[in-house]
Amino acid sequence: MASFFDLKARKAAAANGVASKDNEKKDAENTRIQPWVEKYRPKTLSDVTAQDHTITVLQRTLQASNLPHMLFYGPPGTGKTSTILALAKELYGPELMKSRVLELNASDERGISIVREKVKDFARMQLTNVSSPAYKARYPCPPFKIIILDEADSMTQDAQSALRRTMETYSKITRFCLICNYVTRIIDPLASRCSKFRFKSLDQGNAKRRLEEIAEKERVGLEDGAVEGLIQCAEGDLRKAITYLQSAARLVGAVQPAGVDKGDGEDEMDVDKKAVSVKIVQDIAGVIPDETIQRLVKAMRPTTLGGNYTGIAKEVEDMVADGWSAGQVVNQLYQAVVYDETIEDAQKNKILMVFSEIDKRLVDGADEHLSILDLALRISGILGGR
Amino acid sequence: MALIVDKHRPRSLDALTYHDELSDRLRSLAQSGDFPHLLFYGPSGAGKKTRIVATLKELYGPGVEKIKIDARVFQTSSNRKLEFNIVASVYHLEITPSDVGNYDRVVIQDLLKEVAQTQQVDQSARQRFKVVVINEADHLTRDAQAALRRTMEKYSPNLRLILVGESTAGIISPIRSRCLLVRVARPTVGEVKGVLRGSCEREGWGVREGLLERVAKESGRNLRKALLILEAVYAQNEKVTDTTPIPPPDWEGLIEQIAQEIMAEHTPARILQVRSKLYDLLTHCIPPTTILKTLTFKLMPLIDDALKPEVIKWSAFYEHRIKTGTKVIFHLEAFVAKFMRILEMYLMSMDM
Ligand SMILES: Nc1ncnc2c1ncn2[C@@H]1O[C@H](COP(=O)(O)OP(=O)(O)OP(=O)(O)O)[C@@H](O)[C@H]1O
Ligand SMILES: [Mg+2]
């Protein structure tokens, strides 16, 4: 048996593979087996959905062929990485991308000295140019390089401080783009050197348009409300929504398995295709069925002598054994209680404080079973006027 | 001799006996070619691992079952050498990065890049990508998780991850956003009984429905635990009937004793006695959370309903402290003391 780590064999195999296979065919195959999040990653700035303000400003800089240092921040799956990659591509075109753009992310070693070294080496490399005027007409190719520090919030404070100097030293010939989820994790002196761009959670309208576009290209049928369901479950994270859509499509058999060629027979496939429904989406997203939550709520309602421990304990035990994530339980229970009009405001106030405490505990890694049981019992106590 | 938990483990998606819908879903994902990154979560003993191995087999065929263990050495930036074991077939590998504690980032960085940058050795492999299974993903450090983010996107043509953990709480949202979440619930009592019955038949043990029912209930729907109990019952008794007693594990017996002791007497002297037993449990590597939870749930049937919410409240309170503090024994003892006090107050108010 060949070993997984027999590097020589693997490299040889890789070389053979490239030589023997028809490259074009392979490319076509690649796009087909790509996860949709990659397949539909925006290729140009105008492709990026919903971040209108950011995109307008960036397009303007594109025309002026000049860039400030930049800081992109916002929640996951809102287009930060896609935007900078698209911008770089529009600036330099495919040929110069490699020599002009350096991407460092959290999977690279990013100690202080390493960042300094890498940046130094990269910045020092001669600016290569393309001679073809046609290329130049298409791509502005400004005379600086871009260094992307993706996932910068996972860099240590020290590494960030060291970066300040580096940024200044090479500011003539490089532009930095820092990307992070939490802008507060970037030290002030660094953040203040950059133009900041906030990426918003995707709003309903834009997310909907994008998802419908993908569904159409992939020939996935969508039942009424399915897109809204996707968006709600994904909480403004478009990547999540697209992943859910893809697996939902797979589940209803709306997509052809790999190996089956597109083309003939497509019409027959269309016949027995089902559409993606809200229920399937919720199922994939790990949303707890309403009945389950309602059973727990019912067990929590006050009975004659406060003797509902057994009922609550049983429901909680089942939910834990069913593997529902505690975070999801807390979210849905919160919705159920806060929007329940039969509960008095004074009681709701008390209940909110319990939610706050339990959320903190769960983040600290407290046991999910005990935390949820405690939550349910305390709400029950408040409802019972104890 | 292999235990029946291993010997009777189903090896393909078809052979799995419960959660049929989930098996179908995994099958269609595996057959599709655009297999996403997956995050399996669910309580222990629900059968996550079995399901993953079966999915891998669906992806690659029987070749994935030929595994071997590689011992690898990684070097940290401070030149420390880390020994690390990897379970691998030609198509996939399986790692438990939490084995190396805070150095998990180094392992993840080096290993995944190496895997991602090389191609399948087996030219006729059914998938172009390789799969890396990461156990205890919910215990990965933040740094290690951050290191996964771009890797999961950049190398997606060559690499798919299957993350496994008991809960999704420890996993940062950018990682969750990159995976399809797969929840694996524990089987129902009826389904556990079905599996137990199958094992009895294969072993030629007479099927005792009453016993199976009790074992399934006792296990709390934890299939691994149920199979272990069943095997122990048959190993320890010549003749097994519907009423053959189920032996609790030693440590559970000890916790039962502690529960009895603190019910019987509420004094500082008693706390001292209990302390040595708690130490005993800890030195035998019973996780502190397990000790506290087991003790709590053993106390429950012994006290009045009116007291239960209060006791749970403090149990949850001290469990949280166990997780965030450093001296486990303090919090276990504090819970015992608190419990005694609550009980004492309650009994006094009854007397008046
Ligand atoms: N604004 C957007 N317009 C179009 N597609 C988007 C947008 N945002 C996200 N997507 C989709 O989600 C995928 C991930 O987006 P991207 O990598 O840019 O997220 P990110 O903001 O960098 O997230 P993270 O903080 O997790 O790194 C893209 O490949 C694309 O399919
Ligand atoms: Mg990103």
mmCIF file with all atom_site columns, C-alpha atoms in Angstrom, chain A residues 99-268:
data_model
loop_
_atom_site.group_PDB
_atom_site.id
_atom_site.type_symbol
_atom_site.label_atom_id
_atom_site.label_alt_id
_atom_site.label_comp_id
_atom_site.label_asym_id
_atom_site.label_entity_id
_atom_site.label_seq_id
_atom_site.pdbx_PDB_ins_code
_atom_site.Cartn_x
_atom_site.Cartn_y
_atom_site.Cartn_z
_atom_site.occupancy
_atom_site.B_iso_or_equiv
_atom_site.pdbx_formal_charge
_atom_site.auth_seq_id
_atom_site.auth_comp_id
_atom_site.auth_asym_id
_atom_site.auth_atom_id
_atom_site.pdbx_PDB_model_num
ATOM 1   C CA . SER A 1 99  ? 3.911   39.122 -8.399  1.00 0.00 ? 99  SER A CA 1
ATOM 2   C CA . ARG A 1 100 ? 1.916   42.061 -7.101  1.00 0.00 ? 100 ARG A CA 1
ATOM 3   C CA . VAL A 1 101 ? -0.333  40.574 -4.464  1.00 0.00 ? 101 VAL A CA 1
ATOM 4   C CA . LEU A 1 102 ? 0.729   38.792 -1.291  1.00 0.00 ? 102 LEU A CA 1
ATOM 5   C CA . GLU A 1 103 ? -1.956  37.110 0.764   1.00 0.00 ? 103 GLU A CA 1
ATOM 6   C CA . LEU A 1 104 ? -1.157  36.164 4.328   1.00 0.00 ? 104 LEU A CA 1
ATOM 7   C CA . ASN A 1 105 ? -3.875  34.621 6.440   1.00 0.00 ? 105 ASN A CA 1
ATOM 8   C CA . ALA A 1 106 ? -4.242  32.995 9.814   1.00 0.00 ? 106 ALA A CA 1
ATOM 9   C CA . SER A 1 107 ? -3.088  29.668 8.407   1.00 0.00 ? 107 SER A CA 1
ATOM 10  C CA . ASP A 1 108 ? 0.338   31.168 7.762   1.00 0.00 ? 108 ASP A CA 1
ATOM 11  C CA . GLU A 1 109 ? 2.929   31.525 10.458  1.00 0.00 ? 109 GLU A CA 1
ATOM 12  C CA . ARG A 1 110 ? 2.538   35.143 11.511  1.00 0.00 ? 110 ARG A CA 1
ATOM 13  C CA . GLY A 1 111 ? 4.974   35.758 14.301  1.00 0.00 ? 111 GLY A CA 1
ATOM 14  C CA . ILE A 1 112 ? 6.521   39.205 14.377  1.00 0.00 ? 112 ILE A CA 1
ATOM 15  C CA . SER A 1 113 ? 9.738   38.375 12.630  1.00 0.00 ? 113 SER A CA 1
ATOM 16  C CA . ILE A 1 114 ? 8.109   36.203 10.018  1.00 0.00 ? 114 ILE A CA 1
ATOM 17  C CA . VAL A 1 115 ? 5.655   38.855 8.924   1.00 0.00 ? 115 VAL A CA 1
ATOM 18  C CA . ARG A 1 116 ? 8.451   41.387 8.765   1.00 0.00 ? 116 ARG A CA 1
ATOM 19  C CA . GLU A 1 117 ? 10.627  39.073 6.692   1.00 0.00 ? 117 GLU A CA 1
ATOM 20  C CA . LYS A 1 118 ? 7.899   38.063 4.291   1.00 0.00 ? 118 LYS A CA 1
ATOM 21  C CA . VAL A 1 119 ? 6.730   41.600 3.769   1.00 0.00 ? 119 VAL A CA 1
ATOM 22  C CA . LYS A 1 120 ? 10.284  42.798 3.324   1.00 0.00 ? 120 LYS A CA 1
ATOM 23  C CA . ASP A 1 121 ? 11.125  40.165 0.742   1.00 0.00 ? 121 ASP A CA 1
ATOM 24  C CA . PHE A 1 122 ? 7.934   40.767 -1.111  1.00 0.00 ? 122 PHE A CA 1
ATOM 25  C CA . ALA A 1 123 ? 8.167   44.539 -1.069  1.00 0.00 ? 123 ALA A CA 1
ATOM 26  C CA . ARG A 1 124 ? 11.737  44.450 -2.289  1.00 0.00 ? 124 ARG A CA 1
ATOM 27  C CA . MET A 1 125 ? 11.052  42.332 -5.319  1.00 0.00 ? 125 MET A CA 1
ATOM 28  C CA . GLN A 1 126 ? 11.365  44.352 -8.492  1.00 0.00 ? 126 GLN A CA 1
ATOM 29  C CA . LEU A 1 127 ? 8.092   45.559 -9.905  1.00 0.00 ? 127 LEU A CA 1
ATOM 30  C CA . THR A 1 128 ? 7.575   43.483 -13.003 1.00 0.00 ? 128 THR A CA 1
ATOM 31  C CA . ASN A 1 129 ? 5.671   44.973 -15.869 1.00 0.00 ? 129 ASN A CA 1
ATOM 32  C CA . VAL A 1 130 ? 3.837   43.635 -18.839 1.00 0.00 ? 130 VAL A CA 1
ATOM 33  C CA . SER A 1 131 ? 4.711   45.082 -22.173 1.00 0.00 ? 131 SER A CA 1
ATOM 34  C CA . SER A 1 132 ? 1.504   44.446 -24.025 1.00 0.00 ? 132 SER A CA 1
ATOM 35  C CA . PRO A 1 133 ? -0.391  47.738 -24.369 1.00 0.00 ? 133 PRO A CA 1
ATOM 36  C CA . ALA A 1 134 ? -3.654  45.858 -24.645 1.00 0.00 ? 134 ALA A CA 1
ATOM 37  C CA . TYR A 1 135 ? -3.121  44.416 -21.163 1.00 0.00 ? 135 TYR A CA 1
ATOM 38  C CA . LYS A 1 136 ? -2.293  47.862 -19.814 1.00 0.00 ? 136 LYS A CA 1
ATOM 39  C CA . ALA A 1 137 ? -5.423  49.268 -21.342 1.00 0.00 ? 137 ALA A CA 1
ATOM 40  C CA . ARG A 1 138 ? -7.483  46.684 -19.575 1.00 0.00 ? 138 ARG A CA 1
ATOM 41  C CA . TYR A 1 139 ? -5.820  46.718 -16.203 1.00 0.00 ? 139 TYR A CA 1
ATOM 42  C CA . PRO A 1 140 ? -4.538  49.859 -14.511 1.00 0.00 ? 140 PRO A CA 1
ATOM 43  C CA . CYS A 1 141 ? -1.512  48.052 -12.977 1.00 0.00 ? 141 CYS A CA 1
ATOM 44  C CA . PRO A 1 142 ? -0.593  50.877 -10.554 1.00 0.00 ? 142 PRO A CA 1
ATOM 45  C CA . PRO A 1 143 ? 3.054   50.962 -9.448  1.00 0.00 ? 143 PRO A CA 1
ATOM 46  C CA . PHE A 1 144 ? 2.576   49.429 -6.001  1.00 0.00 ? 144 PHE A CA 1
ATOM 47  C CA . LYS A 1 145 ? 1.968   46.025 -4.508  1.00 0.00 ? 145 LYS A CA 1
ATOM 48  C CA . ILE A 1 146 ? -0.843  44.914 -2.267  1.00 0.00 ? 146 ILE A CA 1
ATOM 49  C CA . ILE A 1 147 ? -0.345  42.938 0.909   1.00 0.00 ? 147 ILE A CA 1
ATOM 50  C CA . ILE A 1 148 ? -3.483  41.303 2.212   1.00 0.00 ? 148 ILE A CA 1
ATOM 51  C CA . LEU A 1 149 ? -3.511  40.337 5.861   1.00 0.00 ? 149 LEU A CA 1
ATOM 52  C CA . ASP A 1 150 ? -6.684  38.297 6.045   1.00 0.00 ? 150 ASP A CA 1
ATOM 53  C CA . GLU A 1 151 ? -8.087  37.278 9.422   1.00 0.00 ? 151 GLU A CA 1
ATOM 54  C CA . ALA A 1 152 ? -5.901  39.920 11.042  1.00 0.00 ? 152 ALA A CA 1
ATOM 55  C CA . ASP A 1 153 ? -7.825  39.724 14.305  1.00 0.00 ? 153 ASP A CA 1
ATOM 56  C CA . SER A 1 154 ? -5.956  36.540 15.115  1.00 0.00 ? 154 SER A CA 1
ATOM 57  C CA . MET A 1 155 ? -2.594  38.324 15.059  1.00 0.00 ? 155 MET A CA 1
ATOM 58  C CA . THR A 1 156 ? -1.065  39.067 18.431  1.00 0.00 ? 156 THR A CA 1
ATOM 59  C CA . GLN A 1 157 ? -0.870  42.645 19.683  1.00 0.00 ? 157 GLN A CA 1
ATOM 60  C CA . ASP A 1 158 ? 2.899   42.495 19.416  1.00 0.00 ? 158 ASP A CA 1
ATOM 61  C CA . ALA A 1 159 ? 2.824   41.363 15.826  1.00 0.00 ? 159 ALA A CA 1
ATOM 62  C CA . GLN A 1 160 ? 0.370   44.155 15.088  1.00 0.00 ? 160 GLN A CA 1
ATOM 63  C CA . SER A 1 161 ? 2.617   46.770 16.700  1.00 0.00 ? 161 SER A CA 1
ATOM 64  C CA . ALA A 1 162 ? 5.559   45.535 14.702  1.00 0.00 ? 162 ALA A CA 1
ATOM 65  C CA . LEU A 1 163 ? 3.491   45.880 11.579  1.00 0.00 ? 163 LEU A CA 1
ATOM 66  C CA . ARG A 1 164 ? 3.198   49.632 12.094  1.00 0.00 ? 164 ARG A CA 1
ATOM 67  C CA . ARG A 1 165 ? 6.817   50.215 11.311  1.00 0.00 ? 165 ARG A CA 1
ATOM 68  C CA . THR A 1 166 ? 6.787   47.846 8.392   1.00 0.00 ? 166 THR A CA 1
ATOM 69  C CA . MET A 1 167 ? 3.796   49.630 6.901   1.00 0.00 ? 167 MET A CA 1
ATOM 70  C CA . GLU A 1 168 ? 5.583   52.942 7.096   1.00 0.00 ? 168 GLU A CA 1
ATOM 71  C CA . THR A 1 169 ? 8.895   51.694 5.790   1.00 0.00 ? 169 THR A CA 1
ATOM 72  C CA . TYR A 1 170 ? 7.413   50.377 2.588   1.00 0.00 ? 170 TYR A CA 1
ATOM 73  C CA . SER A 1 171 ? 4.503   52.763 2.195   1.00 0.00 ? 171 SER A CA 1
ATOM 74  C CA . LYS A 1 172 ? 5.721   54.085 -1.144  1.00 0.00 ? 172 LYS A CA 1
ATOM 75  C CA . ILE A 1 173 ? 5.567   50.771 -2.904  1.00 0.00 ? 173 ILE A CA 1
ATOM 76  C CA . THR A 1 174 ? 2.995   48.761 -0.944  1.00 0.00 ? 174 THR A CA 1
ATOM 77  C CA . ARG A 1 175 ? -0.573  49.059 0.247   1.00 0.00 ? 175 ARG A CA 1
ATOM 78  C CA . PHE A 1 176 ? -1.896  46.971 3.069   1.00 0.00 ? 176 PHE A CA 1
ATOM 79  C CA . CYS A 1 177 ? -5.361  45.569 3.376   1.00 0.00 ? 177 CYS A CA 1
ATOM 80  C CA . LEU A 1 178 ? -6.261  44.210 6.793   1.00 0.00 ? 178 LEU A CA 1
ATOM 81  C CA . ILE A 1 179 ? -9.352  42.038 7.106   1.00 0.00 ? 179 ILE A CA 1
ATOM 82  C CA . CYS A 1 180 ? -11.074 41.030 10.324  1.00 0.00 ? 180 CYS A CA 1
ATOM 83  C CA . ASN A 1 181 ? -14.388 40.170 11.943  1.00 0.00 ? 181 ASN A CA 1
ATOM 84  C CA . TYR A 1 182 ? -13.923 42.306 15.053  1.00 0.00 ? 182 TYR A CA 1
ATOM 85  C CA . VAL A 1 183 ? -12.487 45.737 14.476  1.00 0.00 ? 183 VAL A CA 1
ATOM 86  C CA . THR A 1 184 ? -11.813 46.080 18.203  1.00 0.00 ? 184 THR A CA 1
ATOM 87  C CA . ARG A 1 185 ? -9.153  43.392 17.993  1.00 0.00 ? 185 ARG A CA 1
ATOM 88  C CA . ILE A 1 186 ? -7.012  45.590 15.771  1.00 0.00 ? 186 ILE A CA 1
ATOM 89  C CA . ILE A 1 187 ? -4.809  47.931 17.748  1.00 0.00 ? 187 ILE A CA 1
ATOM 90  C CA . ASP A 1 188 ? -5.617  51.592 17.413  1.00 0.00 ? 188 ASP A CA 1
ATOM 91  C CA . PRO A 1 189 ? -2.363  52.854 15.878  1.00 0.00 ? 189 PRO A CA 1
ATOM 92  C CA . LEU A 1 190 ? -2.795  50.321 13.109  1.00 0.00 ? 190 LEU A CA 1
ATOM 93  C CA . ALA A 1 191 ? -6.488  50.917 12.534  1.00 0.00 ? 191 ALA A CA 1
ATOM 94  C CA . SER A 1 192 ? -5.972  54.676 12.388  1.00 0.00 ? 192 SER A CA 1
ATOM 95  C CA . ARG A 1 193 ? -3.557  54.298 9.479   1.00 0.00 ? 193 ARG A CA 1
ATOM 96  C CA . CYS A 1 194 ? -6.242  52.661 7.349   1.00 0.00 ? 194 CYS A CA 1
ATOM 97  C CA . SER A 1 195 ? -9.435  53.699 5.615   1.00 0.00 ? 195 SER A CA 1
ATOM 98  C CA . LYS A 1 196 ? -12.085 51.596 7.245   1.00 0.00 ? 196 LYS A CA 1
ATOM 99  C CA . PHE A 1 197 ? -14.760 49.740 5.349   1.00 0.00 ? 197 PHE A CA 1
ATOM 100 C CA . ARG A 1 198 ? -17.573 48.106 7.221   1.00 0.00 ? 198 ARG A CA 1
ATOM 101 C CA . PHE A 1 199 ? -19.185 45.053 5.641   1.00 0.00 ? 199 PHE A CA 1
ATOM 102 C CA . LYS A 1 200 ? -22.790 44.734 6.710   1.00 0.00 ? 200 LYS A CA 1
ATOM 103 C CA . SER A 1 201 ? -24.731 41.558 7.285   1.00 0.00 ? 201 SER A CA 1
ATOM 104 C CA . LEU A 1 202 ? -26.587 40.956 4.066   1.00 0.00 ? 202 LEU A CA 1
ATOM 105 C CA . ASP A 1 203 ? -30.056 42.459 3.983   1.00 0.00 ? 203 ASP A CA 1
ATOM 106 C CA . GLN A 1 204 ? -33.083 40.455 2.972   1.00 0.00 ? 204 GLN A CA 1
ATOM 107 C CA . GLY A 1 205 ? -33.513 41.959 -0.512  1.00 0.00 ? 205 GLY A CA 1
ATOM 108 C CA . ASN A 1 206 ? -29.956 41.563 -1.723  1.00 0.00 ? 206 ASN A CA 1
ATOM 109 C CA . ALA A 1 207 ? -29.422 38.141 -0.246  1.00 0.00 ? 207 ALA A CA 1
ATOM 110 C CA . LYS A 1 208 ? -32.654 37.008 -1.811  1.00 0.00 ? 208 LYS A CA 1
ATOM 111 C CA . ARG A 1 209 ? -31.666 38.215 -5.248  1.00 0.00 ? 209 ARG A CA 1
ATOM 112 C CA . ARG A 1 210 ? -28.310 36.477 -5.079  1.00 0.00 ? 210 ARG A CA 1
ATOM 113 C CA . LEU A 1 211 ? -29.740 33.185 -3.868  1.00 0.00 ? 211 LEU A CA 1
ATOM 114 C CA . GLU A 1 212 ? -32.440 33.182 -6.514  1.00 0.00 ? 212 GLU A CA 1
ATOM 115 C CA . GLU A 1 213 ? -29.844 33.857 -9.162  1.00 0.00 ? 213 GLU A CA 1
ATOM 116 C CA . ILE A 1 214 ? -27.777 30.875 -8.036  1.00 0.00 ? 214 ILE A CA 1
ATOM 117 C CA . ALA A 1 215 ? -30.838 28.657 -7.767  1.00 0.00 ? 215 ALA A CA 1
ATOM 118 C CA . GLU A 1 216 ? -31.753 29.547 -11.312 1.00 0.00 ? 216 GLU A CA 1
ATOM 119 C CA . LYS A 1 217 ? -28.295 28.824 -12.685 1.00 0.00 ? 217 LYS A CA 1
ATOM 120 C CA . GLU A 1 218 ? -28.219 25.512 -10.883 1.00 0.00 ? 218 GLU A CA 1
ATOM 121 C CA . ARG A 1 219 ? -31.802 24.757 -11.866 1.00 0.00 ? 219 ARG A CA 1
ATOM 122 C CA . VAL A 1 220 ? -33.033 24.307 -8.309  1.00 0.00 ? 220 VAL A CA 1
ATOM 123 C CA . GLY A 1 221 ? -36.735 24.712 -7.682  1.00 0.00 ? 221 GLY A CA 1
ATOM 124 C CA . LEU A 1 222 ? -37.654 26.817 -4.659  1.00 0.00 ? 222 LEU A CA 1
ATOM 125 C CA . GLU A 1 223 ? -40.964 26.601 -2.853  1.00 0.00 ? 223 GLU A CA 1
ATOM 126 C CA . ASP A 1 224 ? -42.608 29.745 -1.549  1.00 0.00 ? 224 ASP A CA 1
ATOM 127 C CA . GLY A 1 225 ? -40.789 31.042 1.493   1.00 0.00 ? 225 GLY A CA 1
ATOM 128 C CA . ALA A 1 226 ? -37.764 28.806 1.041   1.00 0.00 ? 226 ALA A CA 1
ATOM 129 C CA . VAL A 1 227 ? -35.446 31.719 0.272   1.00 0.00 ? 227 VAL A CA 1
ATOM 130 C CA . GLU A 1 228 ? -36.741 33.665 3.271   1.00 0.00 ? 228 GLU A CA 1
ATOM 131 C CA . GLY A 1 229 ? -36.142 30.542 5.349   1.00 0.00 ? 229 GLY A CA 1
ATOM 132 C CA . LEU A 1 230 ? -32.582 30.296 4.084   1.00 0.00 ? 230 LEU A CA 1
ATOM 133 C CA . ILE A 1 231 ? -31.883 33.905 4.890   1.00 0.00 ? 231 ILE A CA 1
ATOM 134 C CA . GLN A 1 232 ? -33.379 33.687 8.338   1.00 0.00 ? 232 GLN A CA 1
ATOM 135 C CA . CYS A 1 233 ? -31.419 30.563 9.229   1.00 0.00 ? 233 CYS A CA 1
ATOM 136 C CA . ALA A 1 234 ? -28.187 32.003 7.887   1.00 0.00 ? 234 ALA A CA 1
ATOM 137 C CA . GLU A 1 235 ? -28.490 35.236 9.893   1.00 0.00 ? 235 GLU A CA 1
ATOM 138 C CA . GLY A 1 236 ? -27.091 37.528 7.213   1.00 0.00 ? 236 GLY A CA 1
ATOM 139 C CA . ASP A 1 237 ? -24.207 35.207 6.373   1.00 0.00 ? 237 ASP A CA 1
ATOM 140 C CA . LEU A 1 238 ? -24.402 34.635 2.625   1.00 0.00 ? 238 LEU A CA 1
ATOM 141 C CA . ARG A 1 239 ? -21.831 31.863 2.623   1.00 0.00 ? 239 ARG A CA 1
ATOM 142 C CA . LYS A 1 240 ? -23.938 29.904 5.081   1.00 0.00 ? 240 LYS A CA 1
ATOM 143 C CA . ALA A 1 241 ? -27.068 30.527 3.041   1.00 0.00 ? 241 ALA A CA 1
ATOM 144 C CA . ILE A 1 242 ? -25.372 29.244 -0.118  1.00 0.00 ? 242 ILE A CA 1
ATOM 145 C CA . THR A 1 243 ? -24.066 26.129 1.632   1.00 0.00 ? 243 THR A CA 1
ATOM 146 C CA . TYR A 1 244 ? -27.537 25.395 2.973   1.00 0.00 ? 244 TYR A CA 1
ATOM 147 C CA . LEU A 1 245 ? -29.032 25.918 -0.461  1.00 0.00 ? 245 LEU A CA 1
ATOM 148 C CA . GLN A 1 246 ? -26.586 23.500 -2.021  1.00 0.00 ? 246 GLN A CA 1
ATOM 149 C CA . SER A 1 247 ? -27.243 20.717 0.449   1.00 0.00 ? 247 SER A CA 1
ATOM 150 C CA . ALA A 1 248 ? -30.961 21.285 0.308   1.00 0.00 ? 248 ALA A CA 1
ATOM 151 C CA . ALA A 1 249 ? -30.770 21.010 -3.468  1.00 0.00 ? 249 ALA A CA 1
ATOM 152 C CA . ARG A 1 250 ? -28.828 17.794 -3.127  1.00 0.00 ? 250 ARG A CA 1
ATOM 153 C CA . LEU A 1 251 ? -31.412 16.450 -0.737  1.00 0.00 ? 251 LEU A CA 1
ATOM 154 C CA . VAL A 1 252 ? -34.349 16.976 -3.040  1.00 0.00 ? 252 VAL A CA 1
ATOM 155 C CA . GLY A 1 253 ? -32.313 15.521 -5.883  1.00 0.00 ? 253 GLY A CA 1
ATOM 156 C CA . ALA A 1 254 ? -32.425 18.712 -7.851  1.00 0.00 ? 254 ALA A CA 1
ATOM 157 C CA . VAL A 1 255 ? -28.815 18.425 -8.906  1.00 0.00 ? 255 VAL A CA 1
ATOM 158 C CA . GLN A 1 256 ? -27.274 15.836 -11.138 1.00 0.00 ? 256 GLN A CA 1
ATOM 159 C CA . PRO A 1 257 ? -24.658 13.656 -9.558  1.00 0.00 ? 257 PRO A CA 1
ATOM 160 C CA . ALA A 1 258 ? -21.119 14.087 -10.822 1.00 0.00 ? 258 ALA A CA 1
ATOM 161 C CA . GLY A 1 259 ? -20.293 11.931 -13.803 1.00 0.00 ? 259 GLY A CA 1
ATOM 162 C CA . VAL A 1 260 ? -23.666 12.415 -15.400 1.00 0.00 ? 260 VAL A CA 1
ATOM 163 C CA . ASP A 1 261 ? -23.036 14.732 -18.271 1.00 0.00 ? 261 ASP A CA 1
ATOM 164 C CA . LYS A 1 262 ? -25.093 17.824 -18.652 1.00 0.00 ? 262 LYS A CA 1
ATOM 165 C CA . GLY A 1 263 ? -26.793 18.084 -21.976 1.00 0.00 ? 263 GLY A CA 1
ATOM 166 C CA . ASP A 1 264 ? -29.007 15.229 -23.086 1.00 0.00 ? 264 ASP A CA 1
ATOM 167 C CA . GLY A 1 265 ? -31.503 13.861 -20.705 1.00 0.00 ? 265 GLY A CA 1
ATOM 168 C CA . GLU A 1 266 ? -31.723 17.129 -18.879 1.00 0.00 ? 266 GLU A CA 1
ATOM 169 C CA . ASP A 1 267 ? -35.405 17.431 -19.598 1.00 0.00 ? 267 ASP A CA 1
ATOM 170 C CA . GLU A 1 268 ? -36.160 14.052 -18.131 1.00 0.00 ? 268 GLU A CA 1
#
